[in-house]
Short mmCIF file of C-alpha atoms and ligand atoms in Angstrom, two decimals:
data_model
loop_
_atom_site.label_atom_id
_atom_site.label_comp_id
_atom_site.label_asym_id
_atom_site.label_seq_id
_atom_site.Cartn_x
_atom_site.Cartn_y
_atom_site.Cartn_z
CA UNK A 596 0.00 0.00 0.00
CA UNK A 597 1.23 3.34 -0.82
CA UNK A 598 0.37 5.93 1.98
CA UNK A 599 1.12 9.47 2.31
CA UNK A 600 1.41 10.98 6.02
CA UNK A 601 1.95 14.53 7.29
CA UNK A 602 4.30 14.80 9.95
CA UNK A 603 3.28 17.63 12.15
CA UNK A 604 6.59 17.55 15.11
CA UNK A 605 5.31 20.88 16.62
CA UNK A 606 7.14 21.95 19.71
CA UNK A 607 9.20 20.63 22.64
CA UNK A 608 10.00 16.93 22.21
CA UNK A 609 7.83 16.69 19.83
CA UNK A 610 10.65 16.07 16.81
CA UNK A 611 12.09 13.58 18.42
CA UNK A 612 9.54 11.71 19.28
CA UNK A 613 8.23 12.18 15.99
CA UNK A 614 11.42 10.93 14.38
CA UNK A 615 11.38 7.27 16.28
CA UNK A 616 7.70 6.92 15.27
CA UNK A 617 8.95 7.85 11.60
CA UNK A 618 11.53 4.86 12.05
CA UNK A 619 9.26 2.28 13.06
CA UNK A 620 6.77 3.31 10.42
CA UNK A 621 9.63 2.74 7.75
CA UNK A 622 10.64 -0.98 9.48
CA UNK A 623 6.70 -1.42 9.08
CA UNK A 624 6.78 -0.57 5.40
CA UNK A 625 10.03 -2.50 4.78
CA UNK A 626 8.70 -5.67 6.54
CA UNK A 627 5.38 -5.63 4.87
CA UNK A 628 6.25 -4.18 1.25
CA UNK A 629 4.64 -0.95 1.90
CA UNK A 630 5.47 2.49 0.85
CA UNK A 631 4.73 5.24 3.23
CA UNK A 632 6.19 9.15 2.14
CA UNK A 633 5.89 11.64 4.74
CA UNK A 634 5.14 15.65 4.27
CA UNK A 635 6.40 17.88 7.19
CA UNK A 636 4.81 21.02 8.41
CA UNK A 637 4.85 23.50 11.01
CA UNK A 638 2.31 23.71 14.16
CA UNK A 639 2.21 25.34 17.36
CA UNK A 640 4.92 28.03 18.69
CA UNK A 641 7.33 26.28 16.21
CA UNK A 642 4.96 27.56 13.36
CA UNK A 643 4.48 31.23 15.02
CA UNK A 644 8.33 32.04 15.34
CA UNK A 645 8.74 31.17 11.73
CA UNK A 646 5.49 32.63 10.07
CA UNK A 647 3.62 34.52 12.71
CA UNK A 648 0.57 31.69 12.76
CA UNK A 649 0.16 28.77 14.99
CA UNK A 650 -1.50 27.24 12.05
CA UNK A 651 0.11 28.47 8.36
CA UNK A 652 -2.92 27.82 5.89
CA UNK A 653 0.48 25.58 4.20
CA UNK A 654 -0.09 23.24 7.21
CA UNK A 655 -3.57 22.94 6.54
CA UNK A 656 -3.00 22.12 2.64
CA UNK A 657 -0.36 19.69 3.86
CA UNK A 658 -2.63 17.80 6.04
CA UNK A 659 -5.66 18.15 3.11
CA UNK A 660 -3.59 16.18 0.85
CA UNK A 661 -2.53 13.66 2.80
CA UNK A 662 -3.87 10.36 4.36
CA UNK A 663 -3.57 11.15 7.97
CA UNK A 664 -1.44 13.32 10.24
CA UNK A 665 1.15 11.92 12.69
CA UNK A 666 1.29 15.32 15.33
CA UNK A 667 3.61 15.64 18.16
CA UNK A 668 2.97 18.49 20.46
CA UNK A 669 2.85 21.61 20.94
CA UNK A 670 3.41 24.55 23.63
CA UNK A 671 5.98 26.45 25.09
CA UNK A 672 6.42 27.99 28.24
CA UNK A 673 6.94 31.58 26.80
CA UNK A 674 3.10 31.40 26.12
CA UNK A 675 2.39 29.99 28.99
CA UNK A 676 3.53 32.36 31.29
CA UNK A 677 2.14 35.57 29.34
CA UNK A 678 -1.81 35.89 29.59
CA UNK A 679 -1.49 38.70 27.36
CA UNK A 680 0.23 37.06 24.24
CA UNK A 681 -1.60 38.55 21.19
CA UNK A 682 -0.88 34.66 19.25
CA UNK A 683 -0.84 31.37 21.55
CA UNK A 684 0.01 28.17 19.70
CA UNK A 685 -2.85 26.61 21.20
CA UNK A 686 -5.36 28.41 19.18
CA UNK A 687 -3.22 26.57 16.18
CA UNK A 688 -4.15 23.15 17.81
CA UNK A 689 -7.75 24.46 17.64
CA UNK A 690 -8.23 25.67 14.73
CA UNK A 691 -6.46 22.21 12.90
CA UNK A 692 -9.35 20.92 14.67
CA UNK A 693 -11.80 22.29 13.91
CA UNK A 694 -10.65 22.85 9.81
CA UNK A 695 -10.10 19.63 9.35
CA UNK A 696 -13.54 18.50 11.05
CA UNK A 697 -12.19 16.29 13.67
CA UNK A 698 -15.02 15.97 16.40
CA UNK A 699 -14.24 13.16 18.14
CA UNK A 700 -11.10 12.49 20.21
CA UNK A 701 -10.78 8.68 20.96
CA UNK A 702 -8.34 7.86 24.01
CA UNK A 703 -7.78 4.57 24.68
CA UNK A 704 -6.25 3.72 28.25
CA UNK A 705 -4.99 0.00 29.23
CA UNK A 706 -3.10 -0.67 32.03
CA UNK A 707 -0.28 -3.36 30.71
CA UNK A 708 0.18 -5.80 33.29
CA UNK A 709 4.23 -5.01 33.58
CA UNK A 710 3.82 -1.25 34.44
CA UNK A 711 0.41 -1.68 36.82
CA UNK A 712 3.16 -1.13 39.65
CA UNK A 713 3.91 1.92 38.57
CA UNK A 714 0.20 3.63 38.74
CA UNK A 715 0.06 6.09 41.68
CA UNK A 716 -3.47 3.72 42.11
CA UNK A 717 -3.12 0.37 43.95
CA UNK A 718 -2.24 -2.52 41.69
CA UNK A 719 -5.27 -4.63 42.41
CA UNK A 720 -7.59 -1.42 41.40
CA UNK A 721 -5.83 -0.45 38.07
CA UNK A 722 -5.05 -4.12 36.62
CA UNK A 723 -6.97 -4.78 33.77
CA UNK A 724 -8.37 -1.78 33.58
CA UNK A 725 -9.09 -1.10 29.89
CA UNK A 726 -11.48 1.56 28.60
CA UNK A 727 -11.98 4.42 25.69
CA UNK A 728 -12.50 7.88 26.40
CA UNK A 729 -14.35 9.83 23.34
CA UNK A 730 -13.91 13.18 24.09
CA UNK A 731 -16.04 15.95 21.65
CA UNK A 732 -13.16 17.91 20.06
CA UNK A 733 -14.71 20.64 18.14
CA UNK A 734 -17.59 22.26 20.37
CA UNK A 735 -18.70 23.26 23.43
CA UNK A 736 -16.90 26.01 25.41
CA UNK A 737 -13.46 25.64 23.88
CA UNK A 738 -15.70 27.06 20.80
CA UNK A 739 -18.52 28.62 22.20
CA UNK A 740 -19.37 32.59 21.45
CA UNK A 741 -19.17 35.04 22.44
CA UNK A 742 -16.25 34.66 24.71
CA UNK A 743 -14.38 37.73 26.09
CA UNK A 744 -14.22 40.45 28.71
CA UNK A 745 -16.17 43.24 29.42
CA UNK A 746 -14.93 46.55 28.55
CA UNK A 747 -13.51 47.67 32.06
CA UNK A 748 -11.73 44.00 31.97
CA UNK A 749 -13.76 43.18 35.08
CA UNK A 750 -16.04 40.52 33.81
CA UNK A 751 -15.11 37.14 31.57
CA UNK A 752 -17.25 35.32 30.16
CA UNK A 753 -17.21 31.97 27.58
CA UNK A 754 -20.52 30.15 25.91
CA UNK A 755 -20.99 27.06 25.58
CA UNK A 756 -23.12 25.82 22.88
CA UNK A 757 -24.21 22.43 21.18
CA UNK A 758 -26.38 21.72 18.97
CA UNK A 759 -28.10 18.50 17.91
CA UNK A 760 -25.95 17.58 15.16
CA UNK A 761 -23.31 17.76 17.16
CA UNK A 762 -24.59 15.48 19.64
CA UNK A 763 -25.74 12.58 17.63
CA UNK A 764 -22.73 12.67 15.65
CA UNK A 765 -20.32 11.89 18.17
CA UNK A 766 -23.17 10.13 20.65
CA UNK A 767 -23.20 7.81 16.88
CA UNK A 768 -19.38 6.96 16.97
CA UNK A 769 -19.54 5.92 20.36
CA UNK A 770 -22.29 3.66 20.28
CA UNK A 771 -20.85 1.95 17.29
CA UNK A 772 -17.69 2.24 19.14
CA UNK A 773 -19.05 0.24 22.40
CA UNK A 774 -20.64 -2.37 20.16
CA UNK A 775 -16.94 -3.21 19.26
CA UNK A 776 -15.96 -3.77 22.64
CA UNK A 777 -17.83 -4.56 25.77
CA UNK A 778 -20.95 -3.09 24.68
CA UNK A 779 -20.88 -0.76 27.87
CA UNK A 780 -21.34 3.09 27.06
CA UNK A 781 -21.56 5.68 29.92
CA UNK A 782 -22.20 9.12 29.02
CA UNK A 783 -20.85 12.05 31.46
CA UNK A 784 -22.54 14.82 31.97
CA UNK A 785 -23.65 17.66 34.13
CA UNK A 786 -27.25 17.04 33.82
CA UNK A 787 -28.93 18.37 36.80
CA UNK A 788 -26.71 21.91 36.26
CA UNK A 789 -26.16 23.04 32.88
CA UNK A 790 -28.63 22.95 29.54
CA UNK A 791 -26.26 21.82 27.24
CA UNK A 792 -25.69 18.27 29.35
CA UNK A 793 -29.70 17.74 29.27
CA UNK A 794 -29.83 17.97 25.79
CA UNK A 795 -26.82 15.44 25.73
CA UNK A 796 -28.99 12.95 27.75
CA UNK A 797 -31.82 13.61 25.93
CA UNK A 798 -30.62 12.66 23.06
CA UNK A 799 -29.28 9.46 24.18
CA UNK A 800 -31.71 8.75 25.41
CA UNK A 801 -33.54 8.98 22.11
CA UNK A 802 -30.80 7.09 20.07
CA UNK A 803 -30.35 4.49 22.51
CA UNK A 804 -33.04 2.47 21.56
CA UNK A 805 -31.43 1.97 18.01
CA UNK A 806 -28.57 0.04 19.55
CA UNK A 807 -30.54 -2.13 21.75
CA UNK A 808 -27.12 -4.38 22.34
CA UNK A 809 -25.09 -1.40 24.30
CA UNK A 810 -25.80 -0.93 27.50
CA UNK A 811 -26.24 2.48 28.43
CA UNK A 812 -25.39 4.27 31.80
CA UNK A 813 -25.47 8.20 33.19
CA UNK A 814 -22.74 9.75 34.96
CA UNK A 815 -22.23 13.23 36.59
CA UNK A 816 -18.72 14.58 35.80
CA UNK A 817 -17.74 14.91 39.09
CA UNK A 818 -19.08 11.18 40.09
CA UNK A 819 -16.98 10.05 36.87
CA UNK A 820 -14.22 11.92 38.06
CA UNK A 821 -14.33 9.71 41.31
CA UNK A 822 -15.24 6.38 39.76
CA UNK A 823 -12.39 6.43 37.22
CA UNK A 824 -9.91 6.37 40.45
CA UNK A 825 -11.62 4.44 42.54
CA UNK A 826 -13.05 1.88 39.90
CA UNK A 827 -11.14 2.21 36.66
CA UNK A 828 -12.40 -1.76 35.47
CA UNK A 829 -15.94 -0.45 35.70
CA UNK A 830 -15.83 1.25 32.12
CA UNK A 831 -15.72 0.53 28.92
CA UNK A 832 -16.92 3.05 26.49
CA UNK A 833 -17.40 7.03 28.63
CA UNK A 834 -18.38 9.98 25.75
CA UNK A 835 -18.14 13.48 26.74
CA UNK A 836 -18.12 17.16 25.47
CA UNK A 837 -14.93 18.71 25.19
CA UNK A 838 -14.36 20.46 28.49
CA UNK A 839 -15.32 17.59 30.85
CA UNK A 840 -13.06 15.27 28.37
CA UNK A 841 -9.81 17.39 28.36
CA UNK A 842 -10.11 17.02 32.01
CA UNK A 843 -11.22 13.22 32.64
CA UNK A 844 -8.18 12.41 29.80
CA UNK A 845 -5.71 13.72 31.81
CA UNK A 846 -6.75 11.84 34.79
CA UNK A 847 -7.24 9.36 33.11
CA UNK A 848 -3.86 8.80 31.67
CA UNK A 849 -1.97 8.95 35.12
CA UNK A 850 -3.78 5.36 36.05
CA UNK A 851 -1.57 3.47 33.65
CA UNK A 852 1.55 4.57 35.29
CA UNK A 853 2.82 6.51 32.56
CA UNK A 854 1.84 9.54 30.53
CA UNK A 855 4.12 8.58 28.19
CA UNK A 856 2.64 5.74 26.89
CA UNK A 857 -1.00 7.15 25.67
CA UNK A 858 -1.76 7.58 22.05
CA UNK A 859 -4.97 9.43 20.81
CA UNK A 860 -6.64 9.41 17.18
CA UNK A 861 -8.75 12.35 16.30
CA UNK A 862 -11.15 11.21 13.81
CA UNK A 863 -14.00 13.28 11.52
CA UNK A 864 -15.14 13.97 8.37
CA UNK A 865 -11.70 15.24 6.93
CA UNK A 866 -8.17 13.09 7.45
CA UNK A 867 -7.39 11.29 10.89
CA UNK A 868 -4.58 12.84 13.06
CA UNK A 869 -3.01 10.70 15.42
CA UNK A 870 -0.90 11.73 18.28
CA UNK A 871 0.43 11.25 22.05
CA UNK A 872 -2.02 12.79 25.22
CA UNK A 873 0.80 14.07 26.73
CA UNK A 874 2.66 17.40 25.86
CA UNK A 875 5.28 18.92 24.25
CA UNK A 876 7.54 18.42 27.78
CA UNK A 877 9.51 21.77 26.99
CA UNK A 878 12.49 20.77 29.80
CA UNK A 879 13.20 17.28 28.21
CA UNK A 880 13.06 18.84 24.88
CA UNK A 881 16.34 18.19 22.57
CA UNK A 882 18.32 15.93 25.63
CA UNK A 883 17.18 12.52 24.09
CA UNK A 884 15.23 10.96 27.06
CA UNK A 885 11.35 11.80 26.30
CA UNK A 886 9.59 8.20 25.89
CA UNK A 887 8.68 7.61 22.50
CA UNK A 888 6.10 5.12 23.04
CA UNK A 889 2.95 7.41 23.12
CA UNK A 890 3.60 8.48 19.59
CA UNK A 891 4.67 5.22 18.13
CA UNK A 892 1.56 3.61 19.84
CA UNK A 893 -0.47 6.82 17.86
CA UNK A 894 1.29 5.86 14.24
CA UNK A 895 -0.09 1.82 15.51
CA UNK A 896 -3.69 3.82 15.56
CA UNK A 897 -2.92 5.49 12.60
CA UNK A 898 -2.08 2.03 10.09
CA UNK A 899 -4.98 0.31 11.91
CA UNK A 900 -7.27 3.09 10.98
CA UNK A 901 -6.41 3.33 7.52
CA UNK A 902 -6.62 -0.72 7.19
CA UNK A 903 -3.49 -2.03 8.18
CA UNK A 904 -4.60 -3.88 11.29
CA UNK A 905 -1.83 -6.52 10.84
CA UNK A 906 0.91 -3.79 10.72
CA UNK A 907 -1.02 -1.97 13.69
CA UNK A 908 -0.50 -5.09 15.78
CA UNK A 909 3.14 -5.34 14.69
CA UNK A 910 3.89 -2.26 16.32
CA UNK A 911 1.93 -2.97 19.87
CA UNK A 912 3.87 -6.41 20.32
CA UNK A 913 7.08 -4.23 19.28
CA UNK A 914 6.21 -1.89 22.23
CA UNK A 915 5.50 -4.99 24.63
CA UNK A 916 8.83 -6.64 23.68
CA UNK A 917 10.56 -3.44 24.67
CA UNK A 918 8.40 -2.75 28.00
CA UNK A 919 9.05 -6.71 28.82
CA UNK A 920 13.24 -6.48 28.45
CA UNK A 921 13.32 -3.25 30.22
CA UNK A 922 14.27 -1.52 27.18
CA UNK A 923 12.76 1.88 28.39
CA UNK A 924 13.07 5.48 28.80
CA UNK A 925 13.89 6.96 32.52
CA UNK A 926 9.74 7.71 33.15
CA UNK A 927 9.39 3.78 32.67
CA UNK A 928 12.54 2.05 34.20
CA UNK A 929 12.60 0.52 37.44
CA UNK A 930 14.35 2.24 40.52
CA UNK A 931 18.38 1.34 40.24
CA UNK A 932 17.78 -0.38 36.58
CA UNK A 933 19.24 0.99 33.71
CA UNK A 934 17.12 3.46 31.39
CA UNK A 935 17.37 3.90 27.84
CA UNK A 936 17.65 6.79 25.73
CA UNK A 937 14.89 8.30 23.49
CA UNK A 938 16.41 6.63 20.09
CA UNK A 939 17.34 3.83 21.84
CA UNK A 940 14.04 3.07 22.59
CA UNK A 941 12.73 3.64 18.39
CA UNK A 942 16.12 2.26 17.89
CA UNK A 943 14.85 -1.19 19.92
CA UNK A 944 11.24 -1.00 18.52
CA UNK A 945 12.04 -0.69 15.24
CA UNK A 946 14.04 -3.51 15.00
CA UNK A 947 11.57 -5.48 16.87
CA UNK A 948 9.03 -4.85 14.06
C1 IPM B 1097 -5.36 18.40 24.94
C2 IPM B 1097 -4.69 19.69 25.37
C3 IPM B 1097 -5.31 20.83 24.57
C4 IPM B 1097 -6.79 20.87 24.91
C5 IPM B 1097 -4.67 22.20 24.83
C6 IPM B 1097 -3.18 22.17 24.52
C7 IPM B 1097 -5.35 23.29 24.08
O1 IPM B 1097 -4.81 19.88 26.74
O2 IPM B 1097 -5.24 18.03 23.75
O3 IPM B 1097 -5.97 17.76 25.79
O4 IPM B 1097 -7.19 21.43 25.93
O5 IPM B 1097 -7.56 20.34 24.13
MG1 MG B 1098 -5.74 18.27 27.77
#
């Protein structure tokens, strides 16, 4: 298969974690007679010191005419640490969002067996816990308007909107989504405070009887918040709008004992991007010891979305050979054991393949 992929690094680690997904790619295309060619482009604060835009209308063309986007990260503590910063490269990461129409954020988070010791949960409540959050990407109050500040700067103030199309839409995915797994789908809300979350259970509620198989459940956001620490097994399938997602993610992620390992796909009606939960990690950036793993688990999402299950699954038991022989970065090794660097890791992986 010939496939063409845009490599977005962005900021921070993000290049070099980029570059060892890039290598096990090419061992994937070598090994099973593949051709994969790869477009680079600029995103994030990367993108504003070289063209004044966290999101060049270039990027966006690159990503058009491609089949999917491998992303790294992006952010930079300049930005971070001025509230008044007339460009922020998050508003890049937006807007690639919402241009290229991907609504639905799908992170997966397993625990694997050999790194349940590492969760800041007890082992015996984080093994085999194995569930999918889909997060709604391109609404809510991330989008919402008006958003601003009153004239004397004294009052703030953000919307947040959805509307029924995009409800079912992602409500849709997820449904099918839980019918592929253990047909469990919870859907977290904020029902008995805010309008937007009653029309979200509404319209479950009306759509649920189409998928009579999945079993549907109701959860407050701050309940969820609780249950996903103090019983991660229980879920399966959890959809949410944006906010409450960004926030349950990033809990979320901590239970499998690493943020480093997490891949996400962002999926709509445009090309798939694939890349790693966590960020761009500004203070590891450049010394060759971020983990890798994250984003070579998102280019495993990426071949598995565009067909290539087999290859997909060539990449996972690459990643479980590596975790399994210790060959790790510093976030992953064991107290007093040796670590491995960045490349070391791809380096490992891609041989593996
Ligand atoms: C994420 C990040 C982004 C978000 C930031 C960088 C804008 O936290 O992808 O979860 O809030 O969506
Ligand atoms: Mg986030």
């Amino acid at each position: 298969m010939n496939l063409k992929i845009a490599l977005l690094p962005g900021d921070g680690i993000g290049p070099e974690i980029v570059g060892e997904a890039v290598k096990v790619l090419d061992a994937v295309a070598k090994k099973y007679g593949h051709e994969f060619k790869y477009e680079k482009a600029l995103v994030g604060a990367s993108a504003i010191d070289a063209t004044g835009d966290p999101y060049p209308e270039e990027t966006h063309q690159v990503c058009l005419r491609n089949d999917a986007v491998l992303f790294g990260a992006i952010g930079d503590p300049k930005y971070d640490n001025n509230p008044n910063a007339p460009v922020r490269p998050e508003q890049g990461l937006l807007r690639m969002r919402k241009s290229l129409g991907l609504f639905a954020n799908l992170r997966p988070l397993a625990v694997f067996d050999s790194l349940a010791h590492r969760s800041p949960l007890k082992t015996e409540i984080v093994k085999g816990a194995d569930f999918l959050c889909v997060r709604e990407l391109t609404g809510g109050m991330y989008f919402g308007r008006p958003q601003g500040r009153s004239e004397d700067g004294n009052t703030a103030y953000d919307t947040c909107i959805y509307t029924r199309e995009e409800i079912e839409r992602i409500l849709e995915l997820s449904f099918k989504l839980a019918r592929g797994r253990r047909k469990k789908l919870t859907v977290v809300d904020k029902a008995n405070v805010i309008a937007t979350s009653r029309l979200w259970r509404q319209i479950a509620k009306e759509m649920s009887p189409k998928y009579p198989d999945v079993e549907v459940e109701f959860m407050f956001v701050d309940n969820a918040a609780m249950q996903i620490i103090q019983r991660p097994t229980h879920f399966d399938v959890i959809v949410t709008e944006n906010l409450f997602g960004d926030i349950l993610t990033d809990e979320a992620s901590v239970i499998s004992g690493s943020l480093g390992m997490l891949p996400s796909a962002s999926v709509g009606s445009e090309v798939a991007l694939f890349e790693p939960i966590h960020g761009s990690y500004p203070q590891a950036a450049g010394k060759n010891i971020a983990n890798p793993m994250a984003t070579i688990l998102s280019a495993a999402m990426l071949l598995e979305h565009l067909g290539l299950a087999e290859e997909g699954k060539a990449i996972r038991e690459a990643v479980d050979k590596a975790i399994e022989k210790g060959i790790v970065t510093e976030d992953l090794a064991n107290k007093g054991e040796k670590s491995y660097t960045t490349s070391a890791v791809g380096d490992f992986v891609a041989a593996a393949i």
